[in-house]
GROMACS .gro file of C-alpha atoms in nm:
model
  240
    1CYS     CA    1  -1.452   0.684  -0.597
    2LEU     CA    2  -1.319   1.036  -0.656
    3ALA     CA    3  -1.271   1.290  -0.377
    4VAL     CA    4  -1.118   1.635  -0.351
    5CYS     CA    5  -0.860   1.751  -0.101
    6SER     CA    6  -0.999   2.050   0.091
    7GLU     CA    7  -0.769   2.349   0.134
    8THR     CA    8  -0.965   2.438   0.447
    9ASP     CA    9  -0.940   2.101   0.619
   10GLY     CA   10  -0.602   2.001   0.483
   11CYS     CA   11  -0.507   1.650   0.375
   12GLN     CA   12  -0.354   1.338   0.517
   13VAL     CA   13  -0.521   1.123   0.257
   14CYS     CA   14  -0.391   0.774   0.328
   15ARG     CA   15  -0.390   0.817   0.706
   16ASN     CA   16  -0.750   0.939   0.694
   17THR     CA   17  -0.874   0.667   0.457
   18GLU     CA   18  -1.000   0.349   0.621
   19GLY     CA   19  -0.798   0.046   0.513
   20CYS     CA   20  -0.518   0.248   0.350
   21VAL     CA   21  -0.173   0.093   0.391
   22SER     CA   22   0.012   0.254   0.098
   23PHE     CA   23  -0.034   0.524  -0.165
   24THR     CA   24   0.086   0.669  -0.494
   25HIS     CA   25   0.106   1.043  -0.572
   26GLN     CA   26   0.134   1.217  -0.909
   27PRO     CA   27   0.274   1.569  -0.859
   28GLU     CA   28   0.202   1.686  -1.217
   29THR     CA   29  -0.174   1.633  -1.173
   30ASN     CA   30  -0.191   1.662  -0.790
   31ARG     CA   31  -0.364   1.324  -0.775
   32CYS     CA   32  -0.336   1.076  -0.489
   33TRP     CA   33  -0.435   0.708  -0.486
   34PRO     CA   34  -0.471   0.547  -0.141
   35LYS     CA   35  -0.420   0.168  -0.154
   36SER     CA   36  -0.547  -0.135   0.035
   37MET     CA   37  -0.228  -0.341  -0.012
   38ARG     CA   38   0.135  -0.274   0.081
   39PHE     CA   39   0.318  -0.200  -0.247
   40GLY     CA   40  -0.021  -0.199  -0.425
   41ALA     CA   41  -0.116  -0.495  -0.646
   42ILE     CA   42   0.157  -0.458  -0.912
   43PRO     CA   43   0.455  -0.246  -0.796
   44ARG     CA   44   0.666  -0.123  -1.088
   45PRO     CA   45   0.882   0.170  -1.203
   46LYS     CA   46   0.690   0.459  -1.359
   47VAL     CA   47   0.825   0.806  -1.429
   48GLY     CA   48   0.624   1.089  -1.276
   49VAL     CA   49   0.462   0.912  -0.981
   50ASN     CA   50   0.598   0.850  -0.631
   51SER     CA   51   0.485   0.588  -0.379
   52ARG     CA   52   0.521   0.475  -0.021
   53ASN     CA   53   0.390   0.223   0.231
   54LEU     CA   54   0.227   0.394   0.528
   55ASP     CA   55   0.423   0.196   0.786
   56CYS     CA   56   0.748   0.205   0.593
   57ASP     CA   57   0.922  -0.105   0.714
   58GLY     CA   58   0.662  -0.282   0.926
   59GLY     CA   59   0.915  -0.314   1.207
   60ASP     CA   60   0.916  -0.174   1.559
   61ASN     CA   61   1.212   0.059   1.508
   62GLY     CA   62   1.038   0.370   1.638
   63CYS     CA   63   0.956   0.512   1.297
   64TYR     CA   64   0.597   0.604   1.212
   65LYS     CA   65   0.353   0.426   1.445
   66PRO     CA   66  -0.014   0.487   1.352
   67ASN     CA   67  -0.276   0.486   1.629
   68PHE     CA   68  -0.005   0.466   1.892
   69ASP     CA   69   0.078   0.720   2.162
   70TYR     CA   70   0.425   0.787   2.298
   71GLN     CA   71   0.256   0.913   2.614
   72GLY     CA   72   0.439   1.129   2.867
   73ALA     CA   73   0.787   1.285   2.871
   74ASP     CA   74   0.633   1.591   2.705
   75LEU     CA   75   0.831   1.906   2.628
   76GLY     CA   76   0.501   2.088   2.580
   77ARG     CA   77   0.222   2.094   2.326
   78VAL     CA   78   0.242   2.280   1.994
   79GLU     CA   79  -0.087   2.377   1.827
   80ASN     CA   80  -0.174   2.434   1.461
   81VAL     CA   81   0.081   2.183   1.328
   82GLU     CA   82  -0.063   2.085   0.991
   83SER     CA   83   0.100   1.745   0.932
   84PHE     CA   84   0.295   1.461   1.090
   85SER     CA   85   0.602   1.571   0.891
   86ASP     CA   86   0.568   1.923   1.031
   87CYS     CA   87   0.550   1.776   1.383
   88LEU     CA   88   0.878   1.595   1.317
   89ALA     CA   89   1.021   1.930   1.205
   90VAL     CA   90   0.900   2.087   1.532
   91CYS     CA   91   1.086   1.815   1.721
   92SER     CA   92   1.401   1.869   1.515
   93GLU     CA   93   1.401   2.235   1.619
   94THR     CA   94   1.314   2.172   1.987
   95ASP     CA   95   1.602   2.131   2.232
   96ARG     CA   96   1.625   1.779   2.380
   97CYS     CA   97   1.342   1.643   2.164
   98MET     CA   98   1.380   1.272   2.086
   99SER     CA   99   1.030   1.166   1.978
  100ILE     CA  100   0.681   1.296   1.900
  101ALA     CA  101   0.312   1.221   1.924
  102TYR     CA  102   0.074   1.389   1.678
  103ARG     CA  103  -0.306   1.412   1.660
  104ALA     CA  104  -0.416   1.497   1.305
  105SER     CA  105  -0.778   1.571   1.400
  106THR     CA  106  -0.672   1.866   1.619
  107ASN     CA  107  -0.331   1.946   1.462
  108ASP     CA  108  -0.165   1.908   1.803
  109CYS     CA  109   0.200   1.803   1.832
  110TRP     CA  110   0.378   1.686   2.146
  111PRO     CA  111   0.760   1.686   2.132
  112LYS     CA  112   0.914   1.440   2.382
  113PHE     CA  113   1.244   1.418   2.571
  114GLN     CA  114   1.246   1.035   2.567
  115GLU     CA  115   1.239   0.789   2.281
  116TYR     CA  116   0.897   0.616   2.286
  117GLY     CA  117   0.782   0.866   2.552
  118ALA     CA  118   0.733   0.753   2.912
  119ASN     CA  119   0.434   0.518   2.872
  120PRO     CA  120   0.384   0.405   2.509
  121GLY     CA  121   0.056   0.240   2.417
  122ASP     CA  122  -0.225   0.210   2.162
  123LEU     CA  123  -0.443   0.519   2.115
  124GLU     CA  124  -0.679   0.571   1.822
  125GLY     CA  125  -0.617   0.895   1.633
  126VAL     CA  126  -0.265   0.961   1.761
  127ASP     CA  127   0.049   0.879   1.564
  128SER     CA  128   0.404   0.871   1.701
  129ALA     CA  129   0.769   0.838   1.597
  130ASN     CA  130   1.119   0.862   1.732
  131LEU     CA  131   1.312   1.144   1.573
  132ASN     CA  132   1.619   0.942   1.482
  133CYS     CA  133   1.431   0.626   1.391
  134ASN     CA  134   1.720   0.442   1.230
  135VAL     CA  135   2.090   0.482   1.163
  136ASN     CA  136   2.078   0.458   0.785
  137GLY     CA  137   2.025   0.815   0.674
  138CYS     CA  138   1.681   0.920   0.787
  139PHE     CA  139   1.667   1.231   1.003
  140LYS     CA  140   2.015   1.308   1.140
  141LYS     CA  141   2.013   1.585   1.402
  142ASP     CA  142   2.324   1.805   1.429
  143PHE     CA  143   2.477   1.629   1.130
  144ASP     CA  144   2.598   1.777   0.800
  145PHE     CA  145   2.588   1.597   0.466
  146TRP     CA  146   2.866   1.829   0.350
  147GLY     CA  147   2.935   1.885  -0.021
  148ALA     CA  148   2.772   1.752  -0.339
  149ASP     CA  149   2.544   2.058  -0.334
  150LEU     CA  150   2.290   2.123  -0.607
  151GLY     CA  151   2.265   2.481  -0.487
  152MET     CA  152   2.141   2.665  -0.178
  153VAL     CA  153   1.777   2.764  -0.128
  154SER     CA  154   1.689   3.049   0.109
  155ASP     CA  155   1.373   3.107   0.315
  156VAL     CA  156   1.304   2.738   0.378
  157ALA     CA  157   1.132   2.758   0.715
  158SER     CA  158   1.132   2.390   0.818
  159PHE     CA  159   1.301   2.055   0.768
  160ALA     CA  160   0.979   1.927   0.605
  161GLN     CA  161   0.989   2.210   0.351
  162CYS     CA  162   1.355   2.134   0.274
  163LEU     CA  163   1.247   1.775   0.206
  164GLN     CA  164   1.001   1.908  -0.053
  165VAL     CA  165   1.276   2.123  -0.205
  166CYS     CA  166   1.485   1.810  -0.254
  167ARG     CA  167   1.194   1.617  -0.406
  168ASN     CA  168   1.138   1.902  -0.652
  169THR     CA  169   1.507   1.935  -0.746
  170GLU     CA  170   1.631   1.716  -1.031
  171GLY     CA  171   1.907   1.480  -0.918
  172CYS     CA  172   1.853   1.541  -0.546
  173VAL     CA  173   1.902   1.234  -0.328
  174SER     CA  174   1.973   1.398   0.010
  175PHE     CA  175   1.968   1.738   0.180
  176THR     CA  176   2.084   1.946   0.473
  177HIS     CA  177   1.876   2.214   0.649
  178GLN     CA  178   1.990   2.493   0.882
  179PRO     CA  179   1.692   2.610   1.092
  180GLU     CA  180   1.866   2.919   1.231
  181THR     CA  181   1.914   3.066   0.882
  182ASN     CA  182   1.627   2.885   0.702
  183ARG     CA  183   1.873   2.761   0.440
  184CYS     CA  184   1.839   2.433   0.253
  185TRP     CA  185   2.103   2.250   0.050
  186PRO     CA  186   1.977   1.978  -0.188
  187LYS     CA  187   2.250   1.721  -0.264
  188SER     CA  188   2.344   1.497  -0.556
  189MET     CA  189   2.495   1.220  -0.337
  190ARG     CA  190   2.351   1.011  -0.053
  191PHE     CA  191   2.508   1.143   0.269
  192GLY     CA  192   2.664   1.426   0.064
  193ALA     CA  193   3.036   1.414  -0.015
  194ILE     CA  194   3.169   1.422   0.343
  195PRO     CA  195   2.911   1.331   0.611
  196ARG     CA  196   3.011   1.466   0.953
  197PRO     CA  197   2.865   1.592   1.283
  198LYS     CA  198   2.786   1.965   1.290
  199VAL     CA  199   2.575   2.141   1.551
  200GLY     CA  200   2.289   2.346   1.409
  201VAL     CA  201   2.223   2.161   1.084
  202ASN     CA  202   2.007   1.854   1.020
  203SER     CA  203   2.025   1.614   0.727
  204ARG     CA  204   1.848   1.326   0.558
  205ASN     CA  205   1.869   1.096   0.258
  206LEU     CA  206   1.559   1.116   0.038
  207ASP     CA  207   1.516   0.738   0.023
  208CYS     CA  208   1.595   0.691   0.389
  209ASP     CA  209   1.767   0.356   0.397
  210GLY     CA  210   1.833   0.272   0.035
  211GLY     CA  211   1.659  -0.062   0.082
  212ASP     CA  212   1.333  -0.187  -0.060
  213ASN     CA  213   1.134  -0.136   0.259
  214GLY     CA  214   0.855   0.064   0.101
  215CYS     CA  215   0.949   0.411   0.219
  216TYR     CA  216   0.957   0.696  -0.033
  217LYS     CA  217   1.001   0.549  -0.383
  218PRO     CA  218   1.046   0.816  -0.653
  219ASN     CA  219   0.931   0.733  -1.007
  220PHE     CA  220   0.765   0.415  -0.885
  221ASP     CA  221   0.398   0.312  -0.906
  222TYR     CA  222   0.215   0.095  -0.654
  223GLN     CA  223  -0.036   0.004  -0.924
  224GLY     CA  224  -0.378  -0.135  -0.833
  225ALA     CA  225  -0.550  -0.205  -0.499
  226ASP     CA  226  -0.691   0.150  -0.515
  227LEU     CA  227  -0.929   0.279  -0.250
  228GLY     CA  228  -1.023   0.565  -0.481
  229ARG     CA  229  -0.858   0.873  -0.627
  230VAL     CA  230  -0.827   1.210  -0.456
  231GLU     CA  231  -0.781   1.534  -0.653
  232ASN     CA  232  -0.602   1.858  -0.558
  233VAL     CA  233  -0.341   1.686  -0.339
  234GLU     CA  234  -0.052   1.926  -0.381
  235SER     CA  235   0.230   1.734  -0.214
  236PHE     CA  236   0.354   1.386  -0.132
  237SER     CA  237   0.316   1.470   0.239
  238ASP     CA  238  -0.052   1.558   0.185
  239CYS     CA  239  -0.106   1.223   0.009
  240LEU     CA  240   0.048   1.054   0.313
   0.00000   0.00000   0.00000
């Protein structure tokens, strides 16, 4: 089955495909393959495609929780937030934000001042996450991966966009973003050269934990178990 990603409606291909638990994206062709099996049928290295399991580690560590609402403890509601990743970026730039809930059908984002919100529970169509979901190099608020720079990129408006800068920069394995100046530093070393606390910058390793938990896997194919192929999917985040 072949579908096309609509520029008008936007894409969250795997999350909006029934039965999808993982996916593979090919940036050169803008193709996305949602999958019915974690890691696909035959996971293997392949240059030029990138893959991920939807629920990265399958554990209850506060990372991405599909169809689950971190209800309450709201810091407000932000409208017109195009993706889950952008909602995380909203949280990263909101004072006291510790978690989020996001509804893709309406593009609404709720930043929260408590991890897991006040009353967490199942809710179809809402996805949630804690901002600092683990201690192994995913989103690190007010933390600098200093040094090992591959350059500095200006006019990068969000943490999610800085993530895309890193994915599109050869040799990048981590990055630091400064929201006040919209600057992004892609890095050649995990955690940079000298990781250290610094107010006003946020950092992340590209492959969050370095383990084989099924989060972002560059140059790796989750072959088989396809639920179809979707065209015109411009980014890894849209394939998600």
